[in-house]
Short mmCIF file of C-alpha atoms and ligand atoms in Angstrom, two decimals:
data_model
loop_
_atom_site.label_atom_id
_atom_site.label_comp_id
_atom_site.label_asym_id
_atom_site.label_seq_id
_atom_site.Cartn_x
_atom_site.Cartn_y
_atom_site.Cartn_z
CA MET A 1 -29.64 53.73 19.47
CA TYR A 2 -28.71 58.17 19.87
CA THR A 3 -26.87 59.59 17.35
CA LEU A 4 -24.55 62.72 17.99
CA ASN A 5 -23.59 64.62 14.62
CA ILE A 6 -21.28 67.54 15.11
CA CYS A 7 -19.78 70.32 12.52
CA HIS A 8 -16.51 71.30 12.67
CA LEU A 9 -16.91 74.51 11.32
CA TYR A 10 -13.34 75.82 9.65
CA PRO A 11 -11.33 72.85 10.26
CA ASP A 12 -8.10 73.62 8.39
CA LEU A 13 -8.14 77.01 9.51
CA LEU A 14 -8.94 76.60 12.94
CA ASN A 15 -7.01 74.70 14.71
CA LEU A 16 -4.32 75.57 17.11
CA TYR A 17 -3.07 73.47 19.90
CA GLY A 18 -4.21 70.42 19.53
CA ASP A 19 -8.17 71.85 19.12
CA ARG A 20 -9.21 69.34 17.00
CA GLY A 21 -8.84 67.12 20.08
CA ASN A 22 -12.47 68.51 21.55
CA ILE A 23 -13.69 66.38 18.49
CA ILE A 24 -12.34 63.59 19.76
CA ALA A 25 -13.60 63.72 23.44
CA LEU A 26 -16.96 64.48 22.48
CA ARG A 27 -16.81 61.31 19.84
CA LYS A 28 -14.88 58.72 21.83
CA ARG A 29 -17.48 59.22 25.08
CA ALA A 30 -20.32 59.01 23.60
CA GLU A 31 -19.75 56.37 21.54
CA TRP A 32 -17.83 54.76 24.47
CA ARG A 33 -21.75 54.58 25.90
CA GLY A 34 -22.95 53.01 22.10
CA ILE A 35 -24.21 56.37 20.68
CA ASN A 36 -23.36 56.84 17.17
CA VAL A 37 -21.17 60.11 16.30
CA ASN A 38 -20.91 61.39 13.10
CA VAL A 39 -18.61 64.54 12.28
CA THR A 40 -19.19 66.65 9.38
CA ASN A 41 -16.17 68.51 8.53
CA LEU A 42 -17.44 72.53 7.30
CA SER A 43 -14.97 75.46 5.73
CA LEU A 44 -14.69 77.81 3.41
CA GLY A 45 -17.18 78.23 0.19
CA ASP A 46 -19.31 75.44 2.29
CA GLN A 47 -22.98 76.02 3.50
CA PHE A 48 -23.55 75.80 7.03
CA THR A 49 -27.36 74.09 7.41
CA PRO A 50 -27.32 74.32 11.46
CA GLU A 51 -30.64 71.91 11.67
CA ALA A 52 -28.24 69.15 10.21
CA TYR A 53 -26.40 69.14 13.89
CA ASP A 54 -26.62 68.65 17.73
CA ILE A 55 -22.97 70.44 18.65
CA VAL A 56 -20.76 72.38 16.52
CA PHE A 57 -17.62 72.96 17.44
CA LEU A 58 -14.93 76.81 16.07
CA GLY A 59 -11.35 75.89 17.52
CA GLY A 60 -8.53 78.80 17.46
CA GLY A 61 -6.74 80.33 15.03
CA GLN A 62 -4.27 83.48 14.76
CA ASP A 63 -5.24 87.19 13.45
CA TYR A 64 -3.78 85.79 9.73
CA GLU A 65 -6.15 83.17 9.89
CA GLN A 66 -9.06 85.60 11.20
CA GLU A 67 -8.39 87.32 8.78
CA ILE A 68 -8.75 84.85 5.52
CA LEU A 69 -12.18 83.58 7.11
CA GLN A 70 -13.91 86.83 7.81
CA GLU A 71 -15.63 87.00 4.58
CA ASP A 72 -17.16 83.86 4.38
CA VAL A 73 -18.02 83.95 8.02
CA LEU A 74 -19.66 86.60 7.59
CA VAL A 75 -21.51 86.86 4.44
CA ARG A 76 -22.16 83.20 3.99
CA LYS A 77 -22.94 81.13 7.04
CA GLY A 78 -23.69 84.07 9.09
CA SER A 79 -27.36 84.57 9.87
CA PHE A 80 -27.18 80.78 9.93
CA ILE A 81 -25.04 81.29 12.92
CA ARG A 82 -26.76 83.63 14.85
CA GLU A 83 -29.71 82.15 14.04
CA ALA A 84 -28.99 79.21 15.10
CA ILE A 85 -27.42 80.73 18.44
CA GLU A 86 -30.80 82.17 19.09
CA GLN A 87 -32.53 79.47 18.81
CA ASP A 88 -30.01 77.37 21.44
CA LYS A 89 -28.14 75.38 19.48
CA ILE A 90 -25.02 74.11 20.58
CA PHE A 91 -21.98 75.39 20.51
CA LEU A 92 -18.29 75.17 21.80
CA CYS A 93 -15.74 77.82 20.44
CA ILE A 94 -12.73 78.19 21.42
CA CYS A 95 -9.89 81.17 21.65
CA GLY A 96 -10.06 83.69 17.88
CA GLY A 97 -13.47 80.99 17.80
CA TYR A 98 -15.02 82.45 20.28
CA GLN A 99 -13.72 86.14 19.45
CA LEU A 100 -15.50 85.77 16.08
CA LEU A 101 -18.80 85.48 17.18
CA GLY A 102 -18.35 88.35 18.75
CA LYS A 103 -18.68 91.75 17.50
CA TYR A 104 -15.41 92.46 16.26
CA TYR A 105 -11.87 92.08 16.64
CA LYS A 106 -9.53 94.96 16.99
CA THR A 107 -5.61 93.99 17.02
CA TRP A 108 -3.14 95.16 18.45
CA GLU A 109 -2.15 97.19 15.52
CA GLY A 110 -5.45 99.06 15.66
CA LYS A 111 -7.19 96.89 12.12
CA GLN A 112 -10.59 95.56 13.39
CA ILE A 113 -12.08 92.77 12.28
CA ASN A 114 -15.45 93.29 12.26
CA TYR A 115 -16.88 89.46 13.37
CA LEU A 116 -20.98 88.04 13.82
CA GLY A 117 -22.42 89.85 16.72
CA ALA A 118 -23.93 87.01 17.10
CA LEU A 119 -22.85 87.50 21.32
CA ASN A 120 -22.57 90.97 22.98
CA LEU A 121 -18.84 90.81 23.23
CA TRP A 122 -15.60 92.08 21.79
CA THR A 123 -12.34 91.85 21.85
CA THR A 124 -9.24 94.05 21.35
CA GLY A 125 -5.85 92.41 20.48
CA GLY A 126 -2.57 93.47 23.06
CA ARG A 127 1.02 93.29 23.16
CA LYS A 128 1.62 91.52 26.01
CA ARG A 129 0.21 87.58 24.85
CA MET A 130 -1.45 85.90 27.46
CA ILE A 131 -0.13 82.95 27.79
CA GLY A 132 0.13 80.24 30.22
CA ASN A 133 -2.09 76.97 31.37
CA THR A 134 -5.15 77.75 32.79
CA VAL A 135 -7.07 76.46 36.04
CA TYR A 136 -11.36 78.23 36.08
CA GLU A 137 -13.51 77.17 37.70
CA LEU A 138 -17.40 76.47 36.71
CA ASP A 139 -19.77 76.87 38.90
CA PHE A 140 -22.57 75.20 36.52
CA LEU A 141 -19.63 71.90 36.19
CA LYS A 142 -20.15 71.62 40.50
CA SER A 143 -21.57 68.42 42.28
CA ASP A 144 -21.03 66.04 45.14
CA SER A 145 -18.69 64.66 42.76
CA CYS A 146 -17.18 67.36 41.07
CA ASP A 147 -15.40 70.53 42.33
CA GLY A 148 -16.37 72.20 38.24
CA LYS A 149 -12.07 72.96 37.91
CA ILE A 150 -10.81 73.23 35.09
CA VAL A 151 -7.78 73.15 33.11
CA GLY A 152 -6.64 74.50 29.72
CA PHE A 153 -3.84 76.04 28.00
CA GLU A 154 -4.36 80.10 26.76
CA ASN A 155 -2.26 81.56 24.03
CA HIS A 156 -3.98 85.13 23.06
CA SER A 157 -3.13 88.96 22.42
CA GLY A 158 -6.80 89.32 22.00
CA ARG A 159 -8.59 90.71 25.60
CA THR A 160 -12.29 90.15 25.29
CA TYR A 161 -15.23 91.86 27.32
CA LEU A 162 -19.20 91.01 27.92
CA GLY A 163 -21.79 93.37 27.29
CA PRO A 164 -24.45 92.78 29.69
CA GLU A 165 -26.52 89.10 28.13
CA VAL A 166 -23.45 87.20 28.59
CA LYS A 167 -21.98 85.47 31.56
CA PRO A 168 -18.21 84.17 31.87
CA LEU A 169 -17.79 80.07 31.78
CA GLY A 170 -16.10 80.44 34.58
CA LYS A 171 -13.75 82.74 37.03
CA VAL A 172 -10.41 82.02 36.57
CA ILE A 173 -8.49 80.76 39.49
CA LYS A 174 -5.03 80.45 37.06
CA GLY A 175 -3.94 82.17 34.65
CA TYR A 176 -5.48 85.56 32.66
CA GLY A 177 -8.82 84.19 30.70
CA ASN A 178 -10.96 86.92 29.09
CA ASN A 179 -8.71 90.29 30.44
CA GLY A 180 -6.64 89.55 32.62
CA GLU A 181 -7.99 91.81 34.62
CA ASP A 182 -11.39 91.22 35.86
CA LEU A 183 -11.43 87.18 36.70
CA SER A 184 -14.13 86.34 34.30
CA GLU A 185 -12.93 83.44 31.68
CA GLY A 186 -14.88 82.51 28.54
CA ALA A 187 -18.54 83.13 27.80
CA MET A 188 -21.60 81.24 27.91
CA TYR A 189 -24.58 82.75 25.99
CA LYS A 190 -28.22 80.45 25.55
CA ASN A 191 -26.48 76.92 24.87
CA VAL A 192 -23.12 78.58 23.76
CA PHE A 193 -19.87 77.75 25.27
CA CYS A 194 -16.98 79.97 24.69
CA SER A 195 -13.84 79.95 26.17
CA TYR A 196 -9.62 80.39 25.68
CA SER A 197 -8.52 77.38 26.39
CA HIS A 198 -7.25 75.12 23.85
CA GLY A 199 -4.82 72.14 25.17
CA SER A 200 -7.12 70.48 24.22
CA LEU A 201 -10.14 71.61 26.65
CA LEU A 202 -12.21 68.50 26.50
CA PRO A 203 -9.84 65.46 26.72
CA LYS A 204 -8.42 66.91 30.23
CA ASN A 205 -11.97 67.79 31.50
CA PRO A 206 -14.35 64.91 31.24
CA THR A 207 -16.48 66.30 33.21
CA PHE A 208 -17.62 68.98 31.09
CA THR A 209 -16.86 66.92 28.11
CA ASP A 210 -20.20 64.59 29.23
CA TYR A 211 -22.26 67.84 30.37
CA LEU A 212 -21.67 68.96 26.40
CA ILE A 213 -22.71 65.27 25.41
CA THR A 214 -26.03 65.01 27.82
CA LEU A 215 -26.93 68.56 26.87
CA ALA A 216 -27.49 67.30 23.39
CA LEU A 217 -29.00 64.28 23.77
CA LYS A 218 -31.56 65.60 26.15
CA GLN A 219 -32.09 68.09 23.85
CA LYS A 220 -32.53 66.14 20.85
CA TYR A 221 -34.45 62.59 22.36
CA SER A 222 -37.15 62.89 25.36
CA ASP A 223 -36.19 60.21 26.78
CA PHE A 224 -32.68 60.18 27.01
CA VAL A 225 -31.49 60.71 31.13
CA SER A 226 -28.21 60.24 31.78
CA LEU A 227 -24.84 59.14 30.55
CA PHE A 228 -23.65 55.77 32.54
CA LYS A 229 -19.96 56.38 34.11
CA LEU A 230 -16.87 55.65 32.59
CA ASP A 231 -13.43 54.96 34.29
CA ASP A 232 -12.22 57.85 34.34
CA GLU A 233 -9.40 57.26 36.29
CA LEU A 234 -6.30 58.45 33.46
CA GLU A 235 -7.86 61.50 32.37
CA ASN A 236 -8.57 62.24 35.95
CA LEU A 237 -5.17 62.20 36.95
CA ALA A 238 -3.74 64.16 34.44
CA HIS A 239 -6.45 67.14 35.06
CA ASP A 240 -5.41 66.59 38.51
CA THR A 241 -1.68 66.43 37.96
CA ILE A 242 -2.06 69.75 36.21
CA ILE A 243 -3.62 71.46 38.55
CA LYS A 244 -1.91 70.42 40.97
CA ARG A 245 1.40 71.75 38.60
CA VAL A 246 -0.05 75.14 37.43
CA ALA A 247 -2.45 75.90 41.11
CA GLY A 248 -0.41 74.25 43.44
CA LYS A 249 -1.87 75.39 46.93
CA TYR A 250 -5.09 77.93 46.32
N1 LIG B 1 -5.48 85.60 17.14
C1 LIG B 1 -6.06 86.01 18.72
C2 LIG B 1 -5.51 86.21 20.15
O1 LIG B 1 -4.20 86.13 19.65
C3 LIG B 1 -6.75 84.39 18.43
C4 LIG B 1 -4.84 83.13 19.02
C5 LIG B 1 -6.01 81.92 19.17
O2 LIG B 1 -6.96 81.16 19.10
N2 LIG B 1 -4.93 80.61 19.91
O3 LIG B 1 -6.31 86.85 20.67
#
């Protein structure tokens, strides 16, 4: 029997707009295929040992929470996180969790919070918050049965910019994405997937959830080939309804 070990970092501080739903989606869609799932919550003061986990999740938080955990993430967990990323560990990071993998977050009041620099990206706060439902397109999800479109909900003042080694996760069809300027949404580097989408991201986008589970199982088990299909009628209905409502014709 296959087992997936998921680590939820700072679940008590970084969990906006139901970000925990991403963990639930990973767990349920794996368990429905008979895969065993363990979830470990780690927060301030806890030691992070990346080799114990197959997927690491970081949700979103306000500037306030991001400041509270700054020292812990830099001093206690930082070197482990950076090393795990370089060794191809799978990370899913949303909004505030995404920002803290970058070099810094400068609030709109001008206060700079230095972060991990695990990915070459940086964030600057603006006065106007970027709020609303989003639709964007992920090229790597496209197949005969999937158009690669993802739906989510964003609420951030931070504008994120990517350095050359970091690719956008997707292309904005509706919404602001990384900065409201260049149509990029989120970031990808090695096996790190970052997005501004709360809402939660994975329950509304089962194809992306299965992509992450498949990646983790292939990385862990040499005999794993693919996940069998589930009946996703309701998930797809939710997904398609939001696309129609938010993006209309495009
Ligand atoms: N504090 C960050 C911002 O406003 C992140 C917010 C969030 O995680 N939703 O940009």
